[in-house]
Short mmCIF file of C-alpha atoms in Angstrom, two decimals:
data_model
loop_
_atom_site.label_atom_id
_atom_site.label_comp_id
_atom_site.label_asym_id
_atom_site.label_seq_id
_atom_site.Cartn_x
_atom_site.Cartn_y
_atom_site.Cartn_z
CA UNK A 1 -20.05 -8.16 22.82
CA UNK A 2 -20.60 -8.08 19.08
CA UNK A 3 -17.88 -8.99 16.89
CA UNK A 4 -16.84 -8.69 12.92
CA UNK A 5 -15.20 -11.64 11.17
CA UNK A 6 -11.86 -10.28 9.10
CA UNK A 7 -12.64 -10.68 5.47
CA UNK A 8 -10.77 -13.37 3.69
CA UNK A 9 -8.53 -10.60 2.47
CA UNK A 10 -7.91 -8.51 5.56
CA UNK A 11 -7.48 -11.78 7.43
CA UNK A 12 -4.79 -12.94 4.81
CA UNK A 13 -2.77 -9.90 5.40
CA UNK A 14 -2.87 -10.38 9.38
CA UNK A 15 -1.66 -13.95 8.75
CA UNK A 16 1.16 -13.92 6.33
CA UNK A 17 3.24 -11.01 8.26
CA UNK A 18 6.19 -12.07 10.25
CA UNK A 19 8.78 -10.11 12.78
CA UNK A 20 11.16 -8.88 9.73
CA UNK A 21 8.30 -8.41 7.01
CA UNK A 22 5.35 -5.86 9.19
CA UNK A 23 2.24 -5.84 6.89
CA UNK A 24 1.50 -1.92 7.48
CA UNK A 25 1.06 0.89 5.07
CA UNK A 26 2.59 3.60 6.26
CA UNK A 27 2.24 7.47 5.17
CA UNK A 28 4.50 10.48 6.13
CA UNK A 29 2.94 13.64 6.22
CA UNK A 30 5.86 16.99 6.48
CA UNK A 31 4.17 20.16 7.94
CA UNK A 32 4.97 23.54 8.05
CA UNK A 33 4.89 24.37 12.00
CA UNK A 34 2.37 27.00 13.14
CA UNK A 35 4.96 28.30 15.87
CA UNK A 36 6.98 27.22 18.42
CA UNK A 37 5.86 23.97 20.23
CA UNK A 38 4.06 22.88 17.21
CA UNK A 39 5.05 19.08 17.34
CA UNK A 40 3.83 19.26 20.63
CA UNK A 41 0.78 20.16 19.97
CA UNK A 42 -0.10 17.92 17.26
CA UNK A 43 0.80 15.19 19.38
CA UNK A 44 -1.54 16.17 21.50
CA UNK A 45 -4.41 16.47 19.59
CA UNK A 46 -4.08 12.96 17.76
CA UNK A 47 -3.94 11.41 21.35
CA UNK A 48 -7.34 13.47 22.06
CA UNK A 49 -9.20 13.03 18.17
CA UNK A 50 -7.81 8.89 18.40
CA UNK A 51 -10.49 8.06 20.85
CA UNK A 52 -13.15 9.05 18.81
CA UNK A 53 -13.00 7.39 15.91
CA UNK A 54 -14.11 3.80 15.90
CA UNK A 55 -12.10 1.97 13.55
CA UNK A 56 -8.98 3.06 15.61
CA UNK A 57 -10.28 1.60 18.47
CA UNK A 58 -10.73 -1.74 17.69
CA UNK A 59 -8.10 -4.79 18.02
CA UNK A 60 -8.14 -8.16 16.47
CA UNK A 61 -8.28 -11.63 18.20
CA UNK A 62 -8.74 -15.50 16.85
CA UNK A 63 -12.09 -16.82 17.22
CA UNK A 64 -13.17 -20.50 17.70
CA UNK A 65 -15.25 -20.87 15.16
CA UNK A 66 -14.90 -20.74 12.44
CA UNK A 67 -11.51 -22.31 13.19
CA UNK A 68 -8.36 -20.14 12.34
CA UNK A 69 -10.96 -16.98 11.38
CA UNK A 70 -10.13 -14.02 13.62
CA UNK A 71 -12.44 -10.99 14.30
CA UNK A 72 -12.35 -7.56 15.69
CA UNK A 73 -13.73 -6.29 18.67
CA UNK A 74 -13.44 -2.85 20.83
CA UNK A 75 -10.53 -2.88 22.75
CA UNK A 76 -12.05 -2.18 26.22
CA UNK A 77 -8.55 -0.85 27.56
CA UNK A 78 -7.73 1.53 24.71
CA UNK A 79 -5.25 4.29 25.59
CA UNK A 80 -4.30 6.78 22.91
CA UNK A 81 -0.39 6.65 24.85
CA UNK A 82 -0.24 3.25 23.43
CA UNK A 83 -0.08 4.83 19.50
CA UNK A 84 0.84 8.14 19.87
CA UNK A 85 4.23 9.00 19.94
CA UNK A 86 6.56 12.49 20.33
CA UNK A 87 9.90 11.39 18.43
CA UNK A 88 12.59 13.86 18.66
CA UNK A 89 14.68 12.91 15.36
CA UNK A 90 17.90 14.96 16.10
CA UNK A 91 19.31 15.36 13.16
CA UNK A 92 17.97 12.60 11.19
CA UNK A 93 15.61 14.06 8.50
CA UNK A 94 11.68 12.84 8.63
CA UNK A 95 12.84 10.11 5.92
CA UNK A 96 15.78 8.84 7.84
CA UNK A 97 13.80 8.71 11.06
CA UNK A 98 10.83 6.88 9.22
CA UNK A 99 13.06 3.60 8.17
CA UNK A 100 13.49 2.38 11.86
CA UNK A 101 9.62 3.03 12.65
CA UNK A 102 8.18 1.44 9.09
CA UNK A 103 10.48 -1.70 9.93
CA UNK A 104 9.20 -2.37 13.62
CA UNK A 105 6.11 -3.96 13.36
CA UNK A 106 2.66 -2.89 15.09
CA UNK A 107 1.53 -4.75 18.63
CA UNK A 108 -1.11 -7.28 17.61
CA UNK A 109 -2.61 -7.34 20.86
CA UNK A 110 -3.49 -3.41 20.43
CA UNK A 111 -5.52 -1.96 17.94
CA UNK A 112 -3.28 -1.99 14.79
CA UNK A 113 -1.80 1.61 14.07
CA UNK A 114 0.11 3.91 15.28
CA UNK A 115 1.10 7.67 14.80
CA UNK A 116 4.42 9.37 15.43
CA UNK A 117 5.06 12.96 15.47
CA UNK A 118 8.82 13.19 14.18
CA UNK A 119 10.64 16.57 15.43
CA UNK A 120 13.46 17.24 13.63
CA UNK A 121 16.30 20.03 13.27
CA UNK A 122 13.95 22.55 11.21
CA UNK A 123 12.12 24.54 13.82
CA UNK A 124 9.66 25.42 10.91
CA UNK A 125 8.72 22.13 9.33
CA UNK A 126 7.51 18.32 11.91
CA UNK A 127 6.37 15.47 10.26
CA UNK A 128 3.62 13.15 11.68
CA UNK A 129 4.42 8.95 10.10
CA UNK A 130 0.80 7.51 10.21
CA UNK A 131 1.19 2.91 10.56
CA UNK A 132 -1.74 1.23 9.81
CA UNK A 133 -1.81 -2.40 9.59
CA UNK A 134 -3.00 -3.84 6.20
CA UNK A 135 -5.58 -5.58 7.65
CA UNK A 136 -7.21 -3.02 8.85
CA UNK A 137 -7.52 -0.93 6.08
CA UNK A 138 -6.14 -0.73 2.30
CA UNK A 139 -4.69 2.50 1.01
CA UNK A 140 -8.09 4.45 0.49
CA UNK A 141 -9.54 3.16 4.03
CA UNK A 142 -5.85 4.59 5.61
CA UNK A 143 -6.22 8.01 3.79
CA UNK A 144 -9.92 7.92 5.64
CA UNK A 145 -8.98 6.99 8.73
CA UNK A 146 -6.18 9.64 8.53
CA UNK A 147 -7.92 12.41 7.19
CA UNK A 148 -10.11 12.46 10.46
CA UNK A 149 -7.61 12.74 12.72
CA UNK A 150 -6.79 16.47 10.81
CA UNK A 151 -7.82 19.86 11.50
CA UNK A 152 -11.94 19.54 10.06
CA UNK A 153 -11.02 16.52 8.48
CA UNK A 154 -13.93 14.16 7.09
CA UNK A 155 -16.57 12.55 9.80
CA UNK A 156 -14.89 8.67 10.19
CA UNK A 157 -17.17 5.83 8.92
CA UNK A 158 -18.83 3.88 11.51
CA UNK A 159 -17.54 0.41 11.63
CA UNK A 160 -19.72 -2.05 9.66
CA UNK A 161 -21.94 -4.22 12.05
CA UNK A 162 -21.27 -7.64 13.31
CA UNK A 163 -22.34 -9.92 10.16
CA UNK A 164 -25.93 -11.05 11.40
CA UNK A 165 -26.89 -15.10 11.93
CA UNK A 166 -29.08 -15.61 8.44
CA UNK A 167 -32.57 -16.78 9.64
CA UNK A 168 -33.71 -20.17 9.47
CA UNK A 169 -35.17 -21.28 6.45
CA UNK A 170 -37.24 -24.00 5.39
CA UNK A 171 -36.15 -27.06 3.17
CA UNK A 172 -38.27 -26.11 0.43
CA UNK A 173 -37.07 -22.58 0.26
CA UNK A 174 -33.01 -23.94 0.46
CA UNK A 175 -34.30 -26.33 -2.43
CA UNK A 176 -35.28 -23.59 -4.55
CA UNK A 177 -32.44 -21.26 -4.30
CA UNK A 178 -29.69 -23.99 -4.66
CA UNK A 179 -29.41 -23.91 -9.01
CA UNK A 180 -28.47 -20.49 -8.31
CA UNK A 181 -25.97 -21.50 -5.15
CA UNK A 182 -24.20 -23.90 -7.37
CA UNK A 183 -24.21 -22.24 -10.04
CA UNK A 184 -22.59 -18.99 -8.06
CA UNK A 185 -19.97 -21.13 -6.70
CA UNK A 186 -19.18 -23.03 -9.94
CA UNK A 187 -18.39 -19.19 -11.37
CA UNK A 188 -16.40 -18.88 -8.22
CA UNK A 189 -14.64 -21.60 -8.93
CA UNK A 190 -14.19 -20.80 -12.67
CA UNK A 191 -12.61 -17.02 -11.95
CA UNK A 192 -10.12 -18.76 -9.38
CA UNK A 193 -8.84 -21.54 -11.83
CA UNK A 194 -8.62 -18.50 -14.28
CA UNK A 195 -6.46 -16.38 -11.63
CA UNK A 196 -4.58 -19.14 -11.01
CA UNK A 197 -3.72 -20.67 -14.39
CA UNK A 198 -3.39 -16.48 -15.17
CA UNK A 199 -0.23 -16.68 -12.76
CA UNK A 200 1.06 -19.72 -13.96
CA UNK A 201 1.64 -18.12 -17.44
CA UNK A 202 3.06 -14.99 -15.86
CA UNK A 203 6.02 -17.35 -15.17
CA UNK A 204 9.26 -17.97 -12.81
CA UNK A 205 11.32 -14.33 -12.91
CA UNK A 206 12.70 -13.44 -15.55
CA UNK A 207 14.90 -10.42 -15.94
CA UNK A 208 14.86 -9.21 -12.98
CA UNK A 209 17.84 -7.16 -11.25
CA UNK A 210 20.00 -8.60 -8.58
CA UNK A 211 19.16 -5.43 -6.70
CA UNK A 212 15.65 -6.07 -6.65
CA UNK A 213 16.45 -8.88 -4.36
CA UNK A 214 16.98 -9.36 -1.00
CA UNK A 215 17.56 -12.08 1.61
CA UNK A 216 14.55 -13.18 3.20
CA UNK A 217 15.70 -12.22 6.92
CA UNK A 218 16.42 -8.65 6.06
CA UNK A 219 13.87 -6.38 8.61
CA UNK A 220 16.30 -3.27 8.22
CA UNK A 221 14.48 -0.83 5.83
CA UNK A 222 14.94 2.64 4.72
CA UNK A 223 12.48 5.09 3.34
CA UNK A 224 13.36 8.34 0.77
CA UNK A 225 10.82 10.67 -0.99
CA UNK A 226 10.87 12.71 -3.91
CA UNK A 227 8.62 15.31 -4.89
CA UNK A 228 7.81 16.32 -7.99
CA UNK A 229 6.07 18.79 -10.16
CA UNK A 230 2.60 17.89 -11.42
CA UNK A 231 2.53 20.13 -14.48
CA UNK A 232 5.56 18.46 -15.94
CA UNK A 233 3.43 14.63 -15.34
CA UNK A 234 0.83 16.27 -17.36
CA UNK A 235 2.84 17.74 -20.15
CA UNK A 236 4.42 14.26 -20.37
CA UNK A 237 0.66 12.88 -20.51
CA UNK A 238 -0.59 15.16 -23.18
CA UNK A 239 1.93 14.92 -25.63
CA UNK A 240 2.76 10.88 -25.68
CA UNK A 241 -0.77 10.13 -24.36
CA UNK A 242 -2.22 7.87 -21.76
CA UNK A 243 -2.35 8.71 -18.29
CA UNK A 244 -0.79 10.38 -15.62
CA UNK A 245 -0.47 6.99 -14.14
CA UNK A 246 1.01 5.54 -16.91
CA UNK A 247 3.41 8.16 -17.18
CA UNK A 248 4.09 7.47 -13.21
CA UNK A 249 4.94 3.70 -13.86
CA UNK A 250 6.80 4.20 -16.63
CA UNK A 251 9.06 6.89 -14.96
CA UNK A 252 10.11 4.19 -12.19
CA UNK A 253 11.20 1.62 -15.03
CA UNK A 254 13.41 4.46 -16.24
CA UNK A 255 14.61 5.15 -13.01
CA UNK A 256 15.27 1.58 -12.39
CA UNK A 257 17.56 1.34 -15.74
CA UNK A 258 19.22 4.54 -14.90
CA UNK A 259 19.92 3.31 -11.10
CA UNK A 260 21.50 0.02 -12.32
CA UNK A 261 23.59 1.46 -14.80
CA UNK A 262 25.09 4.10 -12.02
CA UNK A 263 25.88 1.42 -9.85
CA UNK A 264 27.53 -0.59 -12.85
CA UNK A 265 25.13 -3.68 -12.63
CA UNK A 266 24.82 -5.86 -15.67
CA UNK A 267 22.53 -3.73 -18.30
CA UNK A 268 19.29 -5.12 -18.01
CA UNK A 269 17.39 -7.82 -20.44
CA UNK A 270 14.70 -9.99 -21.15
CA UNK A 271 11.25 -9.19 -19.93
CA UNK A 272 11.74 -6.93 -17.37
CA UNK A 273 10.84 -7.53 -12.89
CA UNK A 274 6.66 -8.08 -12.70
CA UNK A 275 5.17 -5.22 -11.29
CA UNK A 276 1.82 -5.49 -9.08
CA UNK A 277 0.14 -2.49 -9.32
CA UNK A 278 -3.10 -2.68 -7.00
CA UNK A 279 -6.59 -1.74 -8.27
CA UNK A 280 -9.35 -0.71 -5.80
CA UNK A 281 -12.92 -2.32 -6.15
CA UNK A 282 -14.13 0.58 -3.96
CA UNK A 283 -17.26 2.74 -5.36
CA UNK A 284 -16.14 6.41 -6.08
CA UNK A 285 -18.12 6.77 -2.16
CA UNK A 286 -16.27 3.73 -0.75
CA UNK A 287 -13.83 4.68 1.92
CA UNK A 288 -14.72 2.42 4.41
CA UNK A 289 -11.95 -0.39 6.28
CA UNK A 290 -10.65 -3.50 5.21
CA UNK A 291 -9.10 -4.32 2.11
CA UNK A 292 -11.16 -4.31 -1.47
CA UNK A 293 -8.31 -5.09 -3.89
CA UNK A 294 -7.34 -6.53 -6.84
CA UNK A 295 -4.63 -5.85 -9.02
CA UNK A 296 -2.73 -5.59 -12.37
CA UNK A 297 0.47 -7.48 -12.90
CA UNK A 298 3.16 -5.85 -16.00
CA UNK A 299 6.32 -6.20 -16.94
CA UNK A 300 8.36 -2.79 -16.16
CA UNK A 301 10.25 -2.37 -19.82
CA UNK A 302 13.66 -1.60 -18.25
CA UNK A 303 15.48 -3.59 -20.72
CA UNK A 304 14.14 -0.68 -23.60
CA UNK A 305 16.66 2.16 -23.69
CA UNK A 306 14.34 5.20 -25.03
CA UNK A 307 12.56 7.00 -22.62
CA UNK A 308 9.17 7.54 -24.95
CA UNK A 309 9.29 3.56 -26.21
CA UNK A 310 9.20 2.52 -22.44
CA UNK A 311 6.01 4.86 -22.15
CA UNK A 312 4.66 3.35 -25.11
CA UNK A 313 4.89 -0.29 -23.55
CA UNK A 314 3.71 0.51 -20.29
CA UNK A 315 0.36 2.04 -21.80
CA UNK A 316 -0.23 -0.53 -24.17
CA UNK A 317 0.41 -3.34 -21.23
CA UNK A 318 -1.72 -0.77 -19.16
CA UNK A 319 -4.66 -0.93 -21.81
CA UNK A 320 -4.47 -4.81 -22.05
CA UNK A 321 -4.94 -5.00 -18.13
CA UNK A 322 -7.58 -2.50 -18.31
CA UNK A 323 -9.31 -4.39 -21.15
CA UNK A 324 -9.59 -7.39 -19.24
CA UNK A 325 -10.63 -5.88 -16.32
CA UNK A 326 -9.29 -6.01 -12.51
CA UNK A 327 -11.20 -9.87 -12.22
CA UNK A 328 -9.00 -11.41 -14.37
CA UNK A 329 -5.33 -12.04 -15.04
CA UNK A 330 -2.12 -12.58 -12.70
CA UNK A 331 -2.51 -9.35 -10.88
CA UNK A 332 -6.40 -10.39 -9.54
CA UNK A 333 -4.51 -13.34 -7.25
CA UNK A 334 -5.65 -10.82 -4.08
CA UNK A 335 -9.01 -12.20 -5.47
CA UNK A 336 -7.91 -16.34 -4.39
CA UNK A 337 -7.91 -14.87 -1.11
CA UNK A 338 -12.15 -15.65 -1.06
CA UNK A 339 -11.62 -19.29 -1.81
CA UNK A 340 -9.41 -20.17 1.20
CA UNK A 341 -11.11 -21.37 4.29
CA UNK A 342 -10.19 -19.59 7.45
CA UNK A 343 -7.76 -22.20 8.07
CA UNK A 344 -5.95 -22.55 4.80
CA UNK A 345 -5.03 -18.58 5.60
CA UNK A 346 -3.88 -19.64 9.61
CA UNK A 347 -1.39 -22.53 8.31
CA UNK A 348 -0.59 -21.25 4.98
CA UNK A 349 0.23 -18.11 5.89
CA UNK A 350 4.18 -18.30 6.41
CA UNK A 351 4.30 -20.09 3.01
CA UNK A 352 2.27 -17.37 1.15
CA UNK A 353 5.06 -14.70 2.59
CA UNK A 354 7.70 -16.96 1.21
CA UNK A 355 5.75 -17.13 -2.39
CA UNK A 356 5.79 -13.36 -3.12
CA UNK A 357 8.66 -13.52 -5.15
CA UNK A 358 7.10 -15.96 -7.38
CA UNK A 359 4.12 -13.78 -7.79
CA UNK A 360 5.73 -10.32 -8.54
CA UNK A 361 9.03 -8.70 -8.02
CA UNK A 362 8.28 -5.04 -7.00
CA UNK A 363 5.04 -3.18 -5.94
CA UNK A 364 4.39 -0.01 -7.60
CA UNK A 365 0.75 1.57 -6.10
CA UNK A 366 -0.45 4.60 -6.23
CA UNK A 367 -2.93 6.25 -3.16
CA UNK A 368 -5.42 9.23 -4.75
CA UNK A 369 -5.47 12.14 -2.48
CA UNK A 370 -8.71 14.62 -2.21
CA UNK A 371 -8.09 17.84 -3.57
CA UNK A 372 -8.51 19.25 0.02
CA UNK A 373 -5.70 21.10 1.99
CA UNK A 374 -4.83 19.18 5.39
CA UNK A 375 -3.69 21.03 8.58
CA UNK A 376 -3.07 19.65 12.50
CA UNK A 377 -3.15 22.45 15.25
CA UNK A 378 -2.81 25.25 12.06
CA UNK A 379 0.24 23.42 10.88
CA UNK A 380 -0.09 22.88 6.95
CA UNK A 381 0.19 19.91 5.47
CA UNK A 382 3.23 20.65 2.49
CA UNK A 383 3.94 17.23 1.01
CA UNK A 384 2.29 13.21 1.33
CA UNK A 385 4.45 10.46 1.27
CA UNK A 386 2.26 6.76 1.13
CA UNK A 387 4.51 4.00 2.21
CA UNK A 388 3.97 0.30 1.05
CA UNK A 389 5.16 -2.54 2.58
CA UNK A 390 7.75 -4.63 1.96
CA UNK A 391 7.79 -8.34 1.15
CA UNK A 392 9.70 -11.01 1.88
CA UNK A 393 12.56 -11.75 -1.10
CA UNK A 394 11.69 -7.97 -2.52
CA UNK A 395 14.13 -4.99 -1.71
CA UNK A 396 11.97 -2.33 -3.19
CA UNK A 397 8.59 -1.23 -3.08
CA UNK A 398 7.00 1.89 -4.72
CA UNK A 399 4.03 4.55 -3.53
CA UNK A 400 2.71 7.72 -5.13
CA UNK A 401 0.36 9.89 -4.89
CA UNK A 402 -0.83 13.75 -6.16
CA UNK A 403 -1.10 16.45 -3.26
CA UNK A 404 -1.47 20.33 -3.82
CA UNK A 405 -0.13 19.79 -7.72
CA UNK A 406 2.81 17.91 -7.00
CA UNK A 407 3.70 14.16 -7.85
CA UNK A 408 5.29 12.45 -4.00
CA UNK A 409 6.59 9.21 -4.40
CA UNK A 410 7.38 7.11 -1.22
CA UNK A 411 10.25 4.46 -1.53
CA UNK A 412 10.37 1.59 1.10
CA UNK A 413 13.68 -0.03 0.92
CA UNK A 414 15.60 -3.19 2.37
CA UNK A 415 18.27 -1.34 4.19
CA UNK A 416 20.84 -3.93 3.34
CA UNK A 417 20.08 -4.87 -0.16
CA UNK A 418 19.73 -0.91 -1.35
CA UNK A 419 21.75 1.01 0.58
CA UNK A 420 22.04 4.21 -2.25
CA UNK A 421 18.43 4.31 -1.73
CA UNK A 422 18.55 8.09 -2.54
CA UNK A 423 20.38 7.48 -5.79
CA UNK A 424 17.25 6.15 -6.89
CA UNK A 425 15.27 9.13 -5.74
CA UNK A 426 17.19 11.48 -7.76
CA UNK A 427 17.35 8.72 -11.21
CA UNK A 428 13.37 9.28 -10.68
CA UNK A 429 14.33 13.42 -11.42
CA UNK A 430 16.44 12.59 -13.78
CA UNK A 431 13.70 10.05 -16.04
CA UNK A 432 11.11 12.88 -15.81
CA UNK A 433 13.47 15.66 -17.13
CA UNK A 434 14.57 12.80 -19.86
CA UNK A 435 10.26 12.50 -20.82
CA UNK A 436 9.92 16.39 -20.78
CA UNK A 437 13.09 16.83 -22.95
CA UNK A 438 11.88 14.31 -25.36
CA UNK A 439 7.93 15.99 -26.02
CA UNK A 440 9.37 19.49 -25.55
#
């Protein structure tokens, strides 16, 4: 049976997760119910749609060669009762019911995902928390693979074939295309000492909040959402300039400050925590799975108390990242991923997890949403939460996205290290009426 080799990015994320840090995305979708028995029916249909789309029905497994590669291949006993799950919440809101499920991780012997259809106390409103593991798709491939499990959602993407065996060639043909073989991998080589000497001068942390920390066997993790008003993003945008994504970074270093000073932590100074704040290498068509990633790294301004000046210094180090392009600099070290054999990934793995703190101290990523209107069984989708995972040493991670005109950001939380997790939520309110006061 034919098989696909993990990229040397998909397979990094498979190998560096561990029981207390799952490397999923996650996304919580809140509905308003078409009538009694909604949940139910929803439930019902994602068990039926699952079995038709491909990349959900495919599991990965370690291959011989070449040694410590892995690949994926149909899972010849798929059943949809294996990742489709009725939750009945109680009284636990979607949020508080989606911290549990976002900290278990997915079964690696089953096709990695899972969907759970969360019925709470609102007999008008269910909420359906989507798990996909990260090596099986990056934000834009988890939106995809989402989107066609919804009412006349988009037609999935067959998987991509089995990489063919290249055809012999002869010796004289090898002879004349090796100057441009070595001179491919000597560029190779040159962007990866760039990345890497790139991270070097990012340096140790510096300035970075106790609360941003956490101990590196916490696997509790809570989840809180906030959604907010699109217009009031672009007003923001228009007046101090930019863009709206600028404007979206920039409101979680204020909301950051504000947090810390609530909960009477040391005001902060120096540089500021290193956000990562992923970049897709996708074509505007590319929705496809696996991971095509690279990223910008910044330094979130929290230590600058005017709302407008920490604006100001996100664009400009915005512009700078943009300027050098998503290749180059700190944030591209999803790029190194290329240059490690198939091994290096299998035994390095563990020790990559343990590195994250030295590479960044908080993700901040944002997932673009079609300007489409999603529904399951007649139920409406209202609001999109993405979830980001969590790594090891970090207490906070950040995910937004734009649905139906309004701003939802996702917060994925160590449960022990932030436990006034919704404190934050509402110091994110709080910046964006601070930026809107300010250009008003």
């Amino acid at each position: 049976m034919a098989t696909e080799q993990l990229s040397p990015l998909d397979l990094a994320f498979w190998r560096i997760e561990s029981s207390a840090h799952p490397m999923h995305l996650g996304a919580l979708a809140v509905l308003r119910a078409a009538g009694p028995g909604a949940a139910e029916r929803a439930a019902e249909l994602l068990a039926a749609r699952c079995a038709a789309v491909p990349g959900l029905r495919r599991r990965i497994h370690d291959v011989l060669l070449p040694v410590g590669a892995a690949a994926w291949s149909p899972d010849p006993d798929f059943d949809a009762a294996r990742h489709v799950f009725l939750v009945r919440t109680g009284n636990a809101t979607a949020h508080e019911a989606a911290g549990p499920l976002m900290a278990r991780p997915l079964d690696r012997d089953l096709p990695p995902w899972e969907a759970h259809v969360l019925a709470g106390p609102e007999p008008d409103s269910f909420a359906v928390l989507f798990k996909f593991h990260h090596a099986l798709a990056d934000g834009l491939g988890a939106l995809a693979l989402a989107a066609s499990l919804f009412d006349e959602g988009p037609a999935p993407r067959t998987p991509a074939a089995a990489r063919p065996v290249p055809a012999q060639r002869d010796a004289g043909s090898a002879l004349r295309r090796l100057p441009g073989v070595l001179a491919a991998r000597v560029q190779d080589v040159g962007q990866a000492l760039e990345i890497g000497a790139a991270v070097a001068r990012s340096g140790l942390p510096l300035g970075v909040p106790g609360a941003l920390v956490a101990g590196p066997d916490g696997s509790a993790r809570a989840v809180a959402g906030l959604a907010l008003g699109l217009d009031e993003v672009n007003l923001v945008r228009k007046a101090a300039g930019g863009t709206v994504n600028d404007v979206l970074i920039a409101m979680v270093a204020g909301a950051l400050r504000r947090w810390l000073e609530e909960r009477g932590d040391p005001a902060p100074r120096g540089p500021g925590p290193r956000a990562l704040i992923p970049v897709s290498r996708r074509g505007r068509a590319g929705a496809g799975g696996g991971n095509r990633l690279s990223g910008y790294l910044l330094r979130l301004p929290l230590a600058e108390r005017d709302p407008l000046l920490r604006l100001d210094r996100v664009r400009a180090a915005m512009d700078r990242n943009k300027d050098a392009g998503p290749a180059r600099g700190a944030g591209a070290v999803a790029l190194l991923a290329d240059h490690v054999h198939p091994l290096g990934h299998r035994l390095g793995g563990p020790l990559v997890a343990q590195a994250a703190r030295l590479l960044f101290d908080i993700l901040v990523t944002s997932v673009p949403l079609p300007g489409l209107t999603f529904s399951l069984g007649g139920s409406t989708v209202r609001e999109v939460y993405p979830l980001a995972p969590l790594a090891r040493g970090q207490s906070l991670a950040v995910a937004v996205s734009t649905y139906k005109g309004t701003v939802h950001y996702g917060l994925v939380a160590d449960a022990a290290a932030v436990p006034d997790l919704a404190a934050l939520t509402g110091a994110l309110r709080a910046e964006l009426d601070a930026l809107v006061r300010e250009v008003s």
